[in-house]
Coordinates of C-alpha atoms and ligand atoms in Angstrom, one line a residue:
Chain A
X919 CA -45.5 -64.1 -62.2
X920 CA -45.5 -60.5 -61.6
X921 CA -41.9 -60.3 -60.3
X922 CA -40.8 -62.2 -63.8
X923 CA -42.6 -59.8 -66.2
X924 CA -41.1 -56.8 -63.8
X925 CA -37.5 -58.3 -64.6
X926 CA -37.9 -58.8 -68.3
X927 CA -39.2 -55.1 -68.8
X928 CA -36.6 -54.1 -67.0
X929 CA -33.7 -56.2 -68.8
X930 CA -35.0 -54.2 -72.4
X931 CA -35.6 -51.3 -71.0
X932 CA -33.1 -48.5 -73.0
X933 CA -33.6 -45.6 -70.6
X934 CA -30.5 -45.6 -67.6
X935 CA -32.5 -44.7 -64.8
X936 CA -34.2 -48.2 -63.6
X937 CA -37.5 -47.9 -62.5
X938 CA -38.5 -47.4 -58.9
X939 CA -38.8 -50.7 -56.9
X940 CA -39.9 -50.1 -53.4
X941 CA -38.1 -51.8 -50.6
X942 CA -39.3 -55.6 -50.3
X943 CA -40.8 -55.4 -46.9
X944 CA -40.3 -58.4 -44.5
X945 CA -42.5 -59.2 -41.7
X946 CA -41.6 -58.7 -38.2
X947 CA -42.9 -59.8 -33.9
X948 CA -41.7 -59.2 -31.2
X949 CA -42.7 -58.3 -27.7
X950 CA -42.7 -54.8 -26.6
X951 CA -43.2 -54.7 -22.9
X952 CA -44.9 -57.8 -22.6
X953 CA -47.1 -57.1 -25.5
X954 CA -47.0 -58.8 -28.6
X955 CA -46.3 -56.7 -32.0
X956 CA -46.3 -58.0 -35.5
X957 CA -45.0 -55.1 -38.2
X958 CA -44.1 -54.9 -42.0
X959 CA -40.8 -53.1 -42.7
X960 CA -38.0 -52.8 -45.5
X961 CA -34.7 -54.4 -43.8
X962 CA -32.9 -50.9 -43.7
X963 CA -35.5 -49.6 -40.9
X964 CA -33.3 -49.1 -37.6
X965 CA -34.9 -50.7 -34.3
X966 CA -35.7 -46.8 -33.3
X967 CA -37.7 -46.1 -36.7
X968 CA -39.5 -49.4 -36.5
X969 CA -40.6 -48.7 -32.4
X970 CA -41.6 -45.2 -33.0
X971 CA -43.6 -46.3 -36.1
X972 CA -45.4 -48.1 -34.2
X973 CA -46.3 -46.0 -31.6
X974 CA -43.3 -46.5 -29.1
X975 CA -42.5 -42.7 -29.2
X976 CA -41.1 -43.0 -25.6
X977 CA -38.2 -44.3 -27.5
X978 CA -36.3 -41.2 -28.5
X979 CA -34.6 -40.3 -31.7
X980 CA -31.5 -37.9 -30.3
X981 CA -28.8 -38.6 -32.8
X982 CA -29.0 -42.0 -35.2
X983 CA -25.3 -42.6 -34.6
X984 CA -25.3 -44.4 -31.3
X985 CA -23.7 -41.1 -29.2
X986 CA -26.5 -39.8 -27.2
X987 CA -28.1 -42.8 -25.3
X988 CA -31.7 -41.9 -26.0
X989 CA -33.2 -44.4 -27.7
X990 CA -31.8 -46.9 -25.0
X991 CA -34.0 -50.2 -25.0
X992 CA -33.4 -53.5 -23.2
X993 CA -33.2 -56.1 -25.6
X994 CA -33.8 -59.1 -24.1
X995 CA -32.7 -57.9 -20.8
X996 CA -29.4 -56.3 -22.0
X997 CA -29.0 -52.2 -22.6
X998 CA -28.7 -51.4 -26.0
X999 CA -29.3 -48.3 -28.8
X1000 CA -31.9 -48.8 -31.1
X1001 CA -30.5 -46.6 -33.4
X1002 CA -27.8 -49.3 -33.6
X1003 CA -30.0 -52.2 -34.9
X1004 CA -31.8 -52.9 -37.7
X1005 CA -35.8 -53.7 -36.5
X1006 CA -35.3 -57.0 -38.4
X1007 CA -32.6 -58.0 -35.7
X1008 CA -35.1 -57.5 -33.5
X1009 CA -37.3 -60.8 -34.8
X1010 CA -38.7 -62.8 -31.4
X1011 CA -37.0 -60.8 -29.0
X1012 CA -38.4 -59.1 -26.1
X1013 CA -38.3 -55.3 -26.0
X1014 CA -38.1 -53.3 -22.3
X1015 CA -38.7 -49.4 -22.7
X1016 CA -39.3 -46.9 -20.1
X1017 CA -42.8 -47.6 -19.9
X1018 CA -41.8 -51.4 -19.4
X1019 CA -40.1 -50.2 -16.3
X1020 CA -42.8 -48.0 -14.8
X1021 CA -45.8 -46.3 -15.7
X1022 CA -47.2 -42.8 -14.8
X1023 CA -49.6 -44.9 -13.0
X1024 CA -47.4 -46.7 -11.2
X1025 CA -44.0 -45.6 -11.1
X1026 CA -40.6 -47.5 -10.7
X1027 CA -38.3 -46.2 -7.7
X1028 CA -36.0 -44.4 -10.2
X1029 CA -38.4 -42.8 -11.9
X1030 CA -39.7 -41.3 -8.6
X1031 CA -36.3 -40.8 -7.7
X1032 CA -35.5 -38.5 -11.0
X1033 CA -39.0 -36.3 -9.9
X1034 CA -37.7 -36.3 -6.3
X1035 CA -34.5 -34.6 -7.3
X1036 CA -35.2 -33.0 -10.3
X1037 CA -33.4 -34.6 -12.8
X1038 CA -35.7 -34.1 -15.1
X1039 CA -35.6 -30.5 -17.0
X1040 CA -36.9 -31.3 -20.7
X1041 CA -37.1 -34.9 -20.4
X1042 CA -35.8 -35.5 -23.6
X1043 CA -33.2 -38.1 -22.4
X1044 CA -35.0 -38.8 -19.4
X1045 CA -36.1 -42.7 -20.9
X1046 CA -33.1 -43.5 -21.8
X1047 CA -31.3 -42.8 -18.6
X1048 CA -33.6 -44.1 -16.5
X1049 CA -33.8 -47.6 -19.3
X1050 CA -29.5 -47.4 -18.8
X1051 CA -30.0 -46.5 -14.9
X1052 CA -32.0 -49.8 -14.5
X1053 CA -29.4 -51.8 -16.1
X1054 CA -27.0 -50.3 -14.3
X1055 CA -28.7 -51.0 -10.7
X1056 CA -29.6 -54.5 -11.9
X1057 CA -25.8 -55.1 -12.6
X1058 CA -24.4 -53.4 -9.8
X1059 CA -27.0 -52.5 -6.5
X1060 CA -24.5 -50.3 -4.6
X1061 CA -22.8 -48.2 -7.3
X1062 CA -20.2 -45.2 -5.9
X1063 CA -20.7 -41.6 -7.8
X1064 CA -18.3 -43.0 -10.1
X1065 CA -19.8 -45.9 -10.9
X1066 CA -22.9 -44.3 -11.6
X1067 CA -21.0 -41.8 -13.6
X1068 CA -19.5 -44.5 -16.2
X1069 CA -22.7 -46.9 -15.8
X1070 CA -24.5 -43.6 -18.0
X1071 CA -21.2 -42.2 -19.6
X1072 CA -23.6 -43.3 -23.5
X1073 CA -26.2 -41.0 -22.1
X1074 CA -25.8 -37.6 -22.7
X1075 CA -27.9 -35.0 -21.3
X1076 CA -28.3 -31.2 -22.4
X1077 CA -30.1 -29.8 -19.5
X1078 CA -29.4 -31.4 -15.8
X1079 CA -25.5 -30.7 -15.7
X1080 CA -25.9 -34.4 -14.6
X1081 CA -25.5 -33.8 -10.9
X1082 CA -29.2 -34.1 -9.9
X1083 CA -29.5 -37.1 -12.5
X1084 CA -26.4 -38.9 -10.4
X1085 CA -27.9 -37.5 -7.5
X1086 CA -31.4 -39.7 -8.6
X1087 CA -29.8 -42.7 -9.1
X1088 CA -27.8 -43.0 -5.6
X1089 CA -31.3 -42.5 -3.9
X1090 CA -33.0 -45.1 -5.9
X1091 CA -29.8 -47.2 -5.1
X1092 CA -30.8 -46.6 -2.0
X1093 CA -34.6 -46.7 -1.9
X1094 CA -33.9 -50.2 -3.7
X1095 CA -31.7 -51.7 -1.5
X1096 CA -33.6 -51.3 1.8
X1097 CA -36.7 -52.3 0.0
X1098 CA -34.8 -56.0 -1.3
X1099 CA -37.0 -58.5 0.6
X1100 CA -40.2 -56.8 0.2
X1101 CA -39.8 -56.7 -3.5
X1102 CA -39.8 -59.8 -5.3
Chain B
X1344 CA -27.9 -49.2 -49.5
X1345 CA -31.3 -49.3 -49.3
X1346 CA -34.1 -52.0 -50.0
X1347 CA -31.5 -55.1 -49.0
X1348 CA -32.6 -58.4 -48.4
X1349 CA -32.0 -59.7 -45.1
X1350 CA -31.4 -63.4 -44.0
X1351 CA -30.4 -64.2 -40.3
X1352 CA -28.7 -68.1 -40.3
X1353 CA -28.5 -70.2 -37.0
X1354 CA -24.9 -72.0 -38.4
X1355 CA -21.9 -70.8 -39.6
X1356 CA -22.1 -73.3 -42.8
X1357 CA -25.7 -72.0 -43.8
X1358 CA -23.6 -68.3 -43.1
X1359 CA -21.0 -69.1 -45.5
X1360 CA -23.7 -70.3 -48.5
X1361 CA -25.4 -67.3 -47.9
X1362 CA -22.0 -65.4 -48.1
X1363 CA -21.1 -66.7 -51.2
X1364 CA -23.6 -64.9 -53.3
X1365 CA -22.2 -61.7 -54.9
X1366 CA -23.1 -58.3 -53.0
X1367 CA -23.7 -59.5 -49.1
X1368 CA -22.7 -57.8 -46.3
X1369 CA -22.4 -59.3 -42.6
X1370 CA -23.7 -57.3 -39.4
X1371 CA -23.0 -58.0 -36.1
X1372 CA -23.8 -55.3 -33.0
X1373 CA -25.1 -53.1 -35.7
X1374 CA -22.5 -50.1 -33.9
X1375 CA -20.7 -49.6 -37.2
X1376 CA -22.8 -50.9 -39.7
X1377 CA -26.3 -48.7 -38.7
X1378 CA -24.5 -45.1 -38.9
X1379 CA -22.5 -46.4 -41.8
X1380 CA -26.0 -47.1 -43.5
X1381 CA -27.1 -43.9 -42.3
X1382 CA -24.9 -41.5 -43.8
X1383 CA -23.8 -43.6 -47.6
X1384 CA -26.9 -44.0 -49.0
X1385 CA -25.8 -46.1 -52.3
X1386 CA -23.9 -48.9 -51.0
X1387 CA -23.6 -52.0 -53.0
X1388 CA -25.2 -54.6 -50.6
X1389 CA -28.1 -56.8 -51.7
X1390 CA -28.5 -59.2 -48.9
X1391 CA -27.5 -58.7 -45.4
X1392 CA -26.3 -61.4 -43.7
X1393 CA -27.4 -61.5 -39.3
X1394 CA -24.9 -63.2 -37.6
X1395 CA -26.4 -62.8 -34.1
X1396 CA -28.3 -65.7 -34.4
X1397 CA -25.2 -68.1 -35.3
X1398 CA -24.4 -69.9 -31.7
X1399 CA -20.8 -71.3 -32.5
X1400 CA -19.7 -67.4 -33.6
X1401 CA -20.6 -67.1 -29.7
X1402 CA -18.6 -67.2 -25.9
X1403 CA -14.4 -67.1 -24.9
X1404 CA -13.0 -70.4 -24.6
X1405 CA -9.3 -72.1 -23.2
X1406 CA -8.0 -74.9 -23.9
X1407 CA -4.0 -76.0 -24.4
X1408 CA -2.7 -72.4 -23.6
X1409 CA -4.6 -71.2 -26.3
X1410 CA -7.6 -68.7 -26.0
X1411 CA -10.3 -68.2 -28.5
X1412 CA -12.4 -65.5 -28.4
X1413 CA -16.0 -66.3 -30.8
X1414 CA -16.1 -64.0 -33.4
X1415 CA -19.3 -62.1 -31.8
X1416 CA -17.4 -62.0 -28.0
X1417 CA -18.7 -58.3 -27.0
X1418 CA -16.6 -55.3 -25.2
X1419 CA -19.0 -56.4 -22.1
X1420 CA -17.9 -60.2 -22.0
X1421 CA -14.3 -59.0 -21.7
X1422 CA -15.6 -57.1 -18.9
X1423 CA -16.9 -60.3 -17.1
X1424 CA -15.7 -63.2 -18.1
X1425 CA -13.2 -65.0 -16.1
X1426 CA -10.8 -66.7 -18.4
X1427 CA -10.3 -63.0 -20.0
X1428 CA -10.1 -61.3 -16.4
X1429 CA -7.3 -64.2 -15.3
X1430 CA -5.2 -64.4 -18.4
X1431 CA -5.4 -61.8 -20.4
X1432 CA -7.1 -58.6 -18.1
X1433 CA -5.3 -56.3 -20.8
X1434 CA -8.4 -56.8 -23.2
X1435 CA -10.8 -55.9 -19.7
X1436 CA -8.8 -52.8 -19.0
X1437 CA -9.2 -51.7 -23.0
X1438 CA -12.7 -52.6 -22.9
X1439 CA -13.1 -50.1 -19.5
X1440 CA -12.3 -47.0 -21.6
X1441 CA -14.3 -48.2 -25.1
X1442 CA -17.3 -46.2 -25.6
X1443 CA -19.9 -46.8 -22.7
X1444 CA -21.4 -49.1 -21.4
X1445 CA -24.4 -49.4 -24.0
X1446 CA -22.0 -49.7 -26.8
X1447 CA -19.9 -52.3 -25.3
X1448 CA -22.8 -54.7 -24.8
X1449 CA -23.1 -54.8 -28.5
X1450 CA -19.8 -54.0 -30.1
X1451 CA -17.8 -57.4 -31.0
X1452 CA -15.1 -58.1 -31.1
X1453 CA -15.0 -59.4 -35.3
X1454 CA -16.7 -56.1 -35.7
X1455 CA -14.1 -53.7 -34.5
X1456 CA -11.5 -55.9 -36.3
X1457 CA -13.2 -55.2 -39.7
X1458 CA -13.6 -51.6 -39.1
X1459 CA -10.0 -51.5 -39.3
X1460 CA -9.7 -47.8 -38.6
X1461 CA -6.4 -46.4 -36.8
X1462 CA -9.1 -46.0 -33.4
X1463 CA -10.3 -49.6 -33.1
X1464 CA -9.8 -49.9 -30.0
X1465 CA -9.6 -53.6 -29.5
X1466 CA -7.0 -54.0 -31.8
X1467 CA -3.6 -52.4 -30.5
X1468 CA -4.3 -55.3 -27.2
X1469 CA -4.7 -58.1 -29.6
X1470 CA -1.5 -57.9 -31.6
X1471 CA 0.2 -57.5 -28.3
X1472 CA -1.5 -60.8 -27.5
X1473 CA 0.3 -61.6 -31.0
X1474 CA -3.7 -63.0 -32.2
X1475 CA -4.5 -64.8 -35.1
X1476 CA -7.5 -64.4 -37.4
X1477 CA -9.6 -67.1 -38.1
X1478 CA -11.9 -67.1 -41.5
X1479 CA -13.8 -69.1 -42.9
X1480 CA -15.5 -69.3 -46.4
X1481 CA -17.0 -72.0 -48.6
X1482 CA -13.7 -72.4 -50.3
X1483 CA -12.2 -73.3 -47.1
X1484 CA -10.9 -72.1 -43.8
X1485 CA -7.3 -69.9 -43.1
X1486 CA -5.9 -68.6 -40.3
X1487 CA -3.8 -65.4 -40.8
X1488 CA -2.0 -63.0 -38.0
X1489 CA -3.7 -60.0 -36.6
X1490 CA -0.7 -57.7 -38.1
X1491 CA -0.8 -59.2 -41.2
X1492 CA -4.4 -58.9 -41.5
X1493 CA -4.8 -55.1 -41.6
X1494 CA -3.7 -54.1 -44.8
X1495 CA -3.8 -50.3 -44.4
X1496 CA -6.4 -47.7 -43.7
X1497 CA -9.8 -49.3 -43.1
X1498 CA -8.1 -52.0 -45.1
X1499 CA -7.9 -55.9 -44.3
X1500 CA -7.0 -59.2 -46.1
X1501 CA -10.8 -60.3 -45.7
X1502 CA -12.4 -61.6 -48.8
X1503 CA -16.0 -60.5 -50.0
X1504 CA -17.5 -64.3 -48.9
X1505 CA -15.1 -64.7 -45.8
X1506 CA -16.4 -64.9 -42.1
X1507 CA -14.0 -64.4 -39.5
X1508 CA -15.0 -66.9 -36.9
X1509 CA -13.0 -66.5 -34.0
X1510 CA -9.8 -64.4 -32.9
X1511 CA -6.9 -66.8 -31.0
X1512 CA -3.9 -66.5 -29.2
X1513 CA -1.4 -68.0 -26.5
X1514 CA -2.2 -67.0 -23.4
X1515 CA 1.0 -65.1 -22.2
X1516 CA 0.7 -66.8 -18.7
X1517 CA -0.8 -66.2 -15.1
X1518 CA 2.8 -64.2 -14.4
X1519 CA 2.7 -61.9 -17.2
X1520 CA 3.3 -58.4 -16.8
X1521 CA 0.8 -56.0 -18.9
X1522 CA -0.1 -52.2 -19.3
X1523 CA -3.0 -50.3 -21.7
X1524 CA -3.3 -46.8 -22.1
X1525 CA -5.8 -44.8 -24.0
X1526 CA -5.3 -41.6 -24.1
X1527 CA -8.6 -39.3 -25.6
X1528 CA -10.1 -36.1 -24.4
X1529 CA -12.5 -37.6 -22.2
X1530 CA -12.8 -40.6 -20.1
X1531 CA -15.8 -42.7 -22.4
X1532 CA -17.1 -42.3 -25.4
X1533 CA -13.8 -40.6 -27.0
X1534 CA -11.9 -41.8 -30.3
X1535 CA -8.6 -42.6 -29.4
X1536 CA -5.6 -40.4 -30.1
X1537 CA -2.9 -42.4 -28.6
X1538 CA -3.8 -46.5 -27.9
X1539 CA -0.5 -47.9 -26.3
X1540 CA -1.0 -51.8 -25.3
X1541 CA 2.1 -53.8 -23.3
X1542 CA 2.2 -57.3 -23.0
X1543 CA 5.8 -59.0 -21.1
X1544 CA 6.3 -62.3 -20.4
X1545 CA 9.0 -62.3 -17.4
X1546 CA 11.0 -65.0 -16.0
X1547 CA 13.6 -64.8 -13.7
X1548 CA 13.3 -61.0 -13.8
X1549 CA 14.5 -61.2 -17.9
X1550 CA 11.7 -60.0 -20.3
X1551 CA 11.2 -63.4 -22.6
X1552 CA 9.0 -62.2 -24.8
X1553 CA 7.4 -59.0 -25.5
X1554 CA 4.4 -57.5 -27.2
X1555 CA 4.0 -53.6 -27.6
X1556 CA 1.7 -51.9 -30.2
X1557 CA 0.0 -48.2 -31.1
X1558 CA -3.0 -47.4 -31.9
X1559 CA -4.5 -44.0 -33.6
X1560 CA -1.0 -43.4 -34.8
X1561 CA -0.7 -45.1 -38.1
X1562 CA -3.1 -46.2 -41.0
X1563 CA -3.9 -49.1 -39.1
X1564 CA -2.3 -49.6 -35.1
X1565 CA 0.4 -51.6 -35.6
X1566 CA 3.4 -53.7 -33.6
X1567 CA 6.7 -52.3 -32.6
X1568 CA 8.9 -55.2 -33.5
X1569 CA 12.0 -53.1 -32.7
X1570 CA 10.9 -51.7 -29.8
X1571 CA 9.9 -55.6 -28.7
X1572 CA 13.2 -56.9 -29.4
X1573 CA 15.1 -54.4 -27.5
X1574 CA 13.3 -55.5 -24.3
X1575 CA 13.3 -59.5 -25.1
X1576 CA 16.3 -61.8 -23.8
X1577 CA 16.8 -58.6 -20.6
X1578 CA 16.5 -57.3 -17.5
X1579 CA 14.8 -54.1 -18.4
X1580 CA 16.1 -51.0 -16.3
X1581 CA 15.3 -47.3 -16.9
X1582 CA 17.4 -46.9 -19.9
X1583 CA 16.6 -49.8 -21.6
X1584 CA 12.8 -48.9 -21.3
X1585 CA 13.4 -45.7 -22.8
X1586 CA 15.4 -46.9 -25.5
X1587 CA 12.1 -49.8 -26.5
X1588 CA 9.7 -45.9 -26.4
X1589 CA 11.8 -44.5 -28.6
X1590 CA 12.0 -47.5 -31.1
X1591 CA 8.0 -47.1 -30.3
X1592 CA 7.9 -43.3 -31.9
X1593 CA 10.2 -44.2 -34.5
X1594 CA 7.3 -46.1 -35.9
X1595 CA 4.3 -43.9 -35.4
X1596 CA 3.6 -41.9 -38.3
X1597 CA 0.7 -39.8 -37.0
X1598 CA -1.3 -36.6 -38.0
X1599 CA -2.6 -33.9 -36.9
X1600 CA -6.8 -33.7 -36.4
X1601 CA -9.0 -32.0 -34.0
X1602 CA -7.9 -34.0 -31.4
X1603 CA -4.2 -33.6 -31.3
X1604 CA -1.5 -32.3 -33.5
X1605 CA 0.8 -35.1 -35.0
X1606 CA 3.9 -33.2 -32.6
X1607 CA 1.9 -34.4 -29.3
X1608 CA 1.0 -37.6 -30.8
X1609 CA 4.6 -38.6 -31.5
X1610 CA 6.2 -37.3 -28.3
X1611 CA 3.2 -39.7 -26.6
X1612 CA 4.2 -42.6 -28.7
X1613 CA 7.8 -42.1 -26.2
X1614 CA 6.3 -41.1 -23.2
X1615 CA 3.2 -44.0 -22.7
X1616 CA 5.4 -46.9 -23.8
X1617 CA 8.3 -45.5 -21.4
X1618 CA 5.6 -45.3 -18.7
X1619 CA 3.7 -48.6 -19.6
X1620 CA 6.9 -50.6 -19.6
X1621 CA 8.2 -49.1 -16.1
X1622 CA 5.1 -50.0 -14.4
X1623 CA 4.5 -53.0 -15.6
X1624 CA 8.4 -53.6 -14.7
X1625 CA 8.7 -52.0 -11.4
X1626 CA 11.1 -49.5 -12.7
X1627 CA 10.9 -45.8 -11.2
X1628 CA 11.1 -43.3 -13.1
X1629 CA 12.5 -39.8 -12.2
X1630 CA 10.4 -37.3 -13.5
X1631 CA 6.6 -39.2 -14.1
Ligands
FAD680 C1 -21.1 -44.1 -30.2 C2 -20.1 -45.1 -30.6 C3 -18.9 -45.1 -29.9 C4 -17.9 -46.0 -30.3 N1 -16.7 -46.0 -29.6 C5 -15.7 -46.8 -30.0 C6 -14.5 -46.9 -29.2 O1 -14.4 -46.2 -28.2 N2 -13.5 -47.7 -29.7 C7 -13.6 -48.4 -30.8 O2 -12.7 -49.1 -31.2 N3 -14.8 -48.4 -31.5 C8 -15.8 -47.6 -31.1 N4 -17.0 -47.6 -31.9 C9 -17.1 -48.4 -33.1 C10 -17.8 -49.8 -33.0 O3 -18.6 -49.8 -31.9 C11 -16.8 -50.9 -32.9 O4 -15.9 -50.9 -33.9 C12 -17.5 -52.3 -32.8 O5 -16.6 -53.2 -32.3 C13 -18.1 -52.8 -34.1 O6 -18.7 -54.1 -33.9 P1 -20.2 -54.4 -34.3 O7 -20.4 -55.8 -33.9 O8 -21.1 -53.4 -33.8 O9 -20.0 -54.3 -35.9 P2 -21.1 -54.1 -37.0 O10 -21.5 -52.7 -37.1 O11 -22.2 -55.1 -36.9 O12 -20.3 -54.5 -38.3 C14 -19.2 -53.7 -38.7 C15 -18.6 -54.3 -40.0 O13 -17.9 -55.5 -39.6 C16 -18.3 -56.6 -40.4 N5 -18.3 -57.8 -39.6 C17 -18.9 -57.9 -38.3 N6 -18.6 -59.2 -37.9 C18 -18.0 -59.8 -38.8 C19 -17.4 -61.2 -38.9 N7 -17.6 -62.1 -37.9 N8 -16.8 -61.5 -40.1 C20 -16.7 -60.6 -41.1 N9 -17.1 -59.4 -41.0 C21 -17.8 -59.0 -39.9 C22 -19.7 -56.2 -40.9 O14 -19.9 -56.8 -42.2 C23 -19.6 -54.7 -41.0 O15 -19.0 -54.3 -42.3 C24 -18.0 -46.8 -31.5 C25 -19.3 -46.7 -32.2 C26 -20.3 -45.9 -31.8 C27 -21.5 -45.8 -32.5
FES681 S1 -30.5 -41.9 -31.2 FE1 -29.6 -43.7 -30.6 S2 -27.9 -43.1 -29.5 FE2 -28.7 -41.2 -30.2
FES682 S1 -33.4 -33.2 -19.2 FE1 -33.1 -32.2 -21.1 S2 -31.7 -33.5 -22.0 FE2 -31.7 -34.3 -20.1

């Protein structure tokens, strides 16, 4: 009823600028790290702007265009930007961010690995290297330096010079590999 | 383009009825379409169309010689699956140097077609592979070649309710002989300023049929017929390599950016193709 009466005004309506209609806004769930979330948004909200909204602020916002790897998710187990993905794409999938891979509390090997070897200076990458780090060791257990170098060539990172962040990631290769077994 | 309605179909036919209505737009990975949103704020879409959900737009297939890549096939699946690393490995070593990892495991394949820019980087190995485009729409379904399909800059024969489905072609055999270059100013995550792709099928040490395209050099990367028909029907030595590269600059019409200047672009177009073909061929080559 509403929407029809909004149309008709709108149709006689002489002046050219058309009246403000704000975005339609469509509901959303999905899990975030195991948890269930249920949010409202207009389609056009990227993945990044939708998480953050909603609290996921470990999800960073570096560049919106998909060039500097730190908003880095898993999206149903597979690396991706968020910035790259509209948060209704997002509908019944299941979300891994850094937190989802270790918490202060209790820490994933390459997390402790980057505080080990210092590869963490302002940190503002540091989620979505260790989120693309993960997916890289998951993929491939053993990399080589070079490996690990193209495994986080979407990550870019303005403090480390990258050597201790490579340097973090061969450890927790290592630290990994002789715990396989133990681990589940 | 703000405020768009947003639909996400599980079919291709419920795609195509949702496709028909005026102002829709498709998305796919999202690598294009989200900065695009980002930075033109007044596009005209109303609805925007998901087509992750749609399972037949999915996977790499064979059958009969012919391979068909689903029209959401990602830069990562050419990565890892094994029909694409036995019979066509060109699209796996392209895939290598395309963005990074993160951006591979949602770029598709449809996707980069569309974006039709000089740099997609998929596209100089697919004409190559001489690939057709397959559409679909409620009207009905065509087929129409890769080279014909880019019409110019960011330009292709796509209409506003088409749907490309798949991309095909003939796989050029367990024997053929390939090469792919892309030469940027760093190793990922670089736009293109040459894309050279080489595709022979050899027989009896004659080149039979050959494929050889540019990318980042024209409006849209193109084919160099002439440079393909002065290797088919020979046995390629040093000279007749050379004289396919130079067919291959003849054609490339490039410019100058902040990448390159159009003078180093053109005496690339020479140089990769002359190298490409020789190692694909076995030729040595004096001074490389
Ligand atoms: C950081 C970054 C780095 C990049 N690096 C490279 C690179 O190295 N080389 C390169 O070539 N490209 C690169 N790109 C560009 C982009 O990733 C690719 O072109 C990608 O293949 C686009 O696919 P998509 O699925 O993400 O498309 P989307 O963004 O989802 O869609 C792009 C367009 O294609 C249309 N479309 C998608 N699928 C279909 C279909 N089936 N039928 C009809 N229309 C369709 C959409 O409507 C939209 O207009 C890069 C992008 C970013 C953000
Ligand atoms: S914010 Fe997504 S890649 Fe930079
Ligand atoms: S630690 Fe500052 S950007 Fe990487």
């Amino acid at each position: 009823m509403k929407m029809a009466t909004t149309s008709k005004s709108k149709r006689t309506r002489k002046s050219s600028t058309p009246a403000y209609v704000p975005p339609k806004k469509l509901p959303i769930s999905f899990t975030v790290n195991g948890q269930e979330v249920t949010a409202e948004a207009p389609a056009h909200t990227s993945l990044l702007y939708l998480l953050r909204d909603l609290g996921f602020t470990e999800v960073k916002n570096g560049c919106e265009a998909g060039d500097c790897g730190a908003c880095t998710i898993l999206l149903d187990g597979l690396a991706m930007n968020a910035c790259c993905a509209l948060g209704v794409q997002a509908e019944g999938r299941e979300i891994t961010t850094v937190k989802g891979i270790g918490t202060v509390d209790n820490l994933h090997p390459i997390q402790v690995k980057f505080i080990e070897h210092g590869a963490i200076q302002c940190g503002f990458c540091t989620p979505g290297m260790i989120v693309a780090a993960k997916e890289l060791l998951d993929i491939n257990p053993n990399p080589s330096r070079h490996e690990i170098k193209a495994g986080i060539a979407g990550n870019l990172c303005r403090c480390t010079g990258y050597v201790k962040i490579i340097d973090a990631i061969e450890a927790a290769a290592e630290d990994l590999s002789s715990k396989k077994g133990k681990r589940k | 383009m703000r405020g768009f309605d947003f639909v996400a179909p599980t079919t291709i036919s419920a795609t195509l009825k949702a496709a028909k209505g005026r102002n829709t737009k498709f998305i796919a990975g999202g690598t294009n379409f989200l900065p695009d949103l980002r930075h033109q704020h007044d596009g005209p879409a109303k609805v925007v169309i998901d087509l992750m959900r749609v399972s037949a737009l999915q996977g790499i297939s064979s059958s009969k010689g012919q391979i068909k890549l689903g029209a959401l096939a990602t830069m990562t699946d050419f990565l890892t699956n094994k029909i694409i690393l036995k019979e066509a490995p060109i699209l796996a070593a392209m895939s290598e140097k395309f963005a990074g990892p993160i951006i591979r495991n949602r770029a598709t394949v449809a996707g980069n077609i569309i974006d039709g820019g000089p740099a997609a980087d998929a596209v100089p190995p697919l004409l190559a592979l001489k690939a057709k485009v397959r559409l679909a729409s409620e009207k009905g379904r065509r087929t129409v070649d890769l080279d014909k399909f880019l019409t110019g800059y960011r330009q292709t024969a796509i209409r506003s309710d088409e749907l490309i489905t798949a991309v095909t072609f003939p796989s050029p055999g367990r024997n053929h002989k390939w090469g792919y270059y892309k030469l940027a100013r760093r190793n990922a995550m670089a736009i293109t300023v040459v894309g050279v792709a080489v595709v022979l099928k050899v027989r009896r040490k004659k080149v039979e049929e050959a494929g050889i395209s540019l990318g980042s050099v024209t409006a849209a990367p193109i084919r160099c017929y002439e440079a393909e028909k002065i290797l088919e029907g020979n046995v390629v030595d040093l000279e007749l390599a050379q004289k396919a590269a130079e067919a291959c600059a003849a054609v490339a019409t490039p410019i100058d950016d902040i990448r390159a200047s159009a003078e180093y672009r053109k005496l690339m177009c020479e140089v990769l193709p002359r190298r490409l073909i020789c190692q694909a061929l076995d030729i040595s080559q004096d001074n490389d």
